[in-house]
mmCIF file of C-alpha atoms in Angstrom:
data_model
loop_
_atom_site.group_PDB
_atom_site.id
_atom_site.type_symbol
_atom_site.label_atom_id
_atom_site.label_comp_id
_atom_site.label_asym_id
_atom_site.label_seq_id
_atom_site.Cartn_x
_atom_site.Cartn_y
_atom_site.Cartn_z
ATOM 1 C CA UNK A 1063 -105.065 7.631 -47.361
ATOM 2 C CA UNK A 1064 -103.982 4.641 -49.391
ATOM 3 C CA UNK A 1065 -107.312 4.598 -51.250
ATOM 4 C CA UNK A 1066 -107.036 8.217 -52.309
ATOM 5 C CA UNK A 1067 -103.489 7.610 -53.624
ATOM 6 C CA UNK A 1068 -104.758 4.506 -55.491
ATOM 7 C CA UNK A 1069 -107.576 6.611 -56.967
ATOM 8 C CA UNK A 1070 -105.194 9.348 -57.987
ATOM 9 C CA UNK A 1071 -102.868 6.678 -59.687
ATOM 10 C CA UNK A 1072 -105.861 5.234 -61.493
ATOM 11 C CA UNK A 1073 -106.867 8.741 -62.710
ATOM 12 C CA UNK A 1074 -103.339 9.451 -64.005
ATOM 13 C CA UNK A 1075 -103.129 6.006 -65.670
ATOM 14 C CA UNK A 1076 -106.504 6.506 -67.218
ATOM 15 C CA UNK A 1077 -105.717 9.962 -68.621
ATOM 16 C CA UNK A 1078 -102.340 8.669 -69.873
ATOM 17 C CA UNK A 1079 -104.116 5.868 -71.747
ATOM 18 C CA UNK A 1080 -106.581 8.351 -73.171
ATOM 19 C CA UNK A 1081 -103.691 10.623 -74.223
ATOM 20 C CA UNK A 1082 -101.989 7.682 -75.952
ATOM 21 C CA UNK A 1083 -105.232 7.303 -77.943
ATOM 22 C CA UNK A 1084 -104.805 10.949 -79.051
ATOM 23 C CA UNK A 1085 -107.491 12.622 -76.913
ATOM 24 C CA UNK A 1086 -106.460 16.300 -76.547
ATOM 25 C CA UNK A 1087 -108.393 16.850 -73.377
ATOM 26 C CA UNK A 1088 -106.468 14.090 -71.696
ATOM 27 C CA UNK A 1089 -103.219 15.694 -72.755
ATOM 28 C CA UNK A 1090 -104.318 19.004 -71.272
ATOM 29 C CA UNK A 1091 -105.580 17.322 -68.062
ATOM 30 C CA UNK A 1092 -102.204 15.725 -67.553
ATOM 31 C CA UNK A 1093 -100.580 19.131 -68.011
ATOM 32 C CA UNK A 1094 -102.865 20.543 -65.309
ATOM 33 C CA UNK A 1095 -102.031 17.633 -63.002
ATOM 34 C CA UNK A 1096 -98.279 18.173 -63.295
ATOM 35 C CA UNK A 1097 -98.413 21.960 -63.181
ATOM 36 C CA UNK A 1098 -100.571 22.066 -60.033
ATOM 37 C CA UNK A 1099 -99.642 18.796 -58.263
ATOM 38 C CA UNK A 1100 -103.179 17.434 -58.378
ATOM 39 C CA UNK A 1101 -104.200 13.758 -58.674
ATOM 40 C CA UNK A 1102 -101.365 12.638 -56.374
ATOM 41 C CA UNK A 1103 -98.482 13.705 -58.592
ATOM 42 C CA UNK A 1104 -95.696 16.060 -57.642
ATOM 43 C CA UNK A 1105 -95.397 19.390 -59.456
ATOM 44 C CA UNK A 1106 -93.153 18.830 -62.473
ATOM 45 C CA UNK A 1107 -92.800 21.764 -64.861
ATOM 46 C CA UNK A 1108 -91.075 19.643 -67.480
ATOM 47 C CA UNK A 1109 -93.840 17.110 -67.502
ATOM 48 C CA UNK A 1110 -96.482 19.885 -67.452
ATOM 49 C CA UNK A 1111 -94.846 21.682 -70.417
ATOM 50 C CA UNK A 1112 -94.647 18.390 -72.288
ATOM 51 C CA UNK A 1113 -98.356 17.599 -71.848
ATOM 52 C CA UNK A 1114 -99.415 21.138 -72.624
ATOM 53 C CA UNK A 1115 -97.260 21.149 -75.745
ATOM 54 C CA UNK A 1116 -98.782 17.845 -76.936
ATOM 55 C CA UNK A 1117 -102.287 19.223 -76.306
ATOM 56 C CA UNK A 1118 -101.472 22.353 -78.241
ATOM 57 C CA UNK A 1119 -100.164 20.323 -81.196
ATOM 58 C CA UNK A 1120 -103.434 18.283 -80.974
ATOM 59 C CA UNK A 1121 -105.450 21.464 -81.291
ATOM 60 C CA UNK A 1122 -106.554 22.013 -77.668
ATOM 61 C CA UNK A 1123 -107.006 25.792 -77.676
ATOM 62 C CA UNK A 1124 -106.060 26.651 -74.044
ATOM 63 C CA UNK A 1125 -102.966 24.518 -74.048
ATOM 64 C CA UNK A 1126 -100.667 27.000 -75.868
ATOM 65 C CA UNK A 1127 -101.471 29.643 -73.240
ATOM 66 C CA UNK A 1128 -100.868 27.195 -70.424
ATOM 67 C CA UNK A 1129 -97.614 26.087 -72.029
ATOM 68 C CA UNK A 1130 -96.447 29.677 -72.297
ATOM 69 C CA UNK A 1131 -97.341 30.354 -68.642
ATOM 70 C CA UNK A 1132 -95.388 27.288 -67.481
ATOM 71 C CA UNK A 1133 -92.430 28.191 -69.729
ATOM 72 C CA UNK A 1134 -92.141 31.515 -67.909
ATOM 73 C CA UNK A 1135 -90.981 29.620 -64.807
ATOM 74 C CA UNK A 1136 -88.568 27.321 -66.594
ATOM 75 C CA UNK A 1137 -84.955 27.524 -67.817
ATOM 76 C CA UNK A 1138 -84.195 27.068 -71.490
ATOM 77 C CA UNK A 1139 -82.626 23.670 -70.636
ATOM 78 C CA UNK A 1140 -85.903 22.601 -68.975
ATOM 79 C CA UNK A 1141 -87.942 23.729 -71.936
ATOM 80 C CA UNK A 1142 -85.605 21.875 -74.313
ATOM 81 C CA UNK A 1143 -86.014 18.711 -72.192
ATOM 82 C CA UNK A 1144 -89.800 19.044 -72.256
ATOM 83 C CA UNK A 1145 -89.766 19.453 -75.975
ATOM 84 C CA UNK A 1146 -87.513 16.403 -76.352
ATOM 85 C CA UNK A 1147 -89.893 14.341 -74.192
ATOM 86 C CA UNK A 1148 -92.912 15.545 -76.205
ATOM 87 C CA UNK A 1149 -91.199 14.457 -79.422
ATOM 88 C CA UNK A 1150 -90.368 11.086 -77.884
ATOM 89 C CA UNK A 1151 -93.978 10.644 -76.754
ATOM 90 C CA UNK A 1152 -95.321 11.525 -80.203
ATOM 91 C CA UNK A 1153 -92.895 9.036 -81.774
ATOM 92 C CA UNK A 1154 -93.772 6.223 -79.409
ATOM 93 C CA UNK A 1155 -97.572 6.738 -79.782
ATOM 94 C CA UNK A 1156 -97.278 6.868 -83.596
ATOM 95 C CA UNK A 1157 -95.326 3.543 -83.635
ATOM 96 C CA UNK A 1158 -97.935 1.954 -81.430
ATOM 97 C CA UNK A 1159 -100.797 3.149 -83.735
ATOM 98 C CA UNK A 1160 -99.102 1.837 -86.821
#
């Protein structure tokens, strides 16, 4: 059991690192993980919306639809928080790239 949790953490860490490098598929994959609870993470609609939003901004075609689907299960406050987190992520990754 510990090995599968370690492998899941490695997958999330790897996709997060790829996302920080601007890879749209990694952003989308993280949205999938948080929307479905795969790869050892708990379902978190705010996190899922954040990652789908970032993927959509990066041009990943399916991400806008996934974001809209997730938003249908969220409150306006949760959506606002997801958007705030997405802006913060974009700001932090742009500062690191500079």
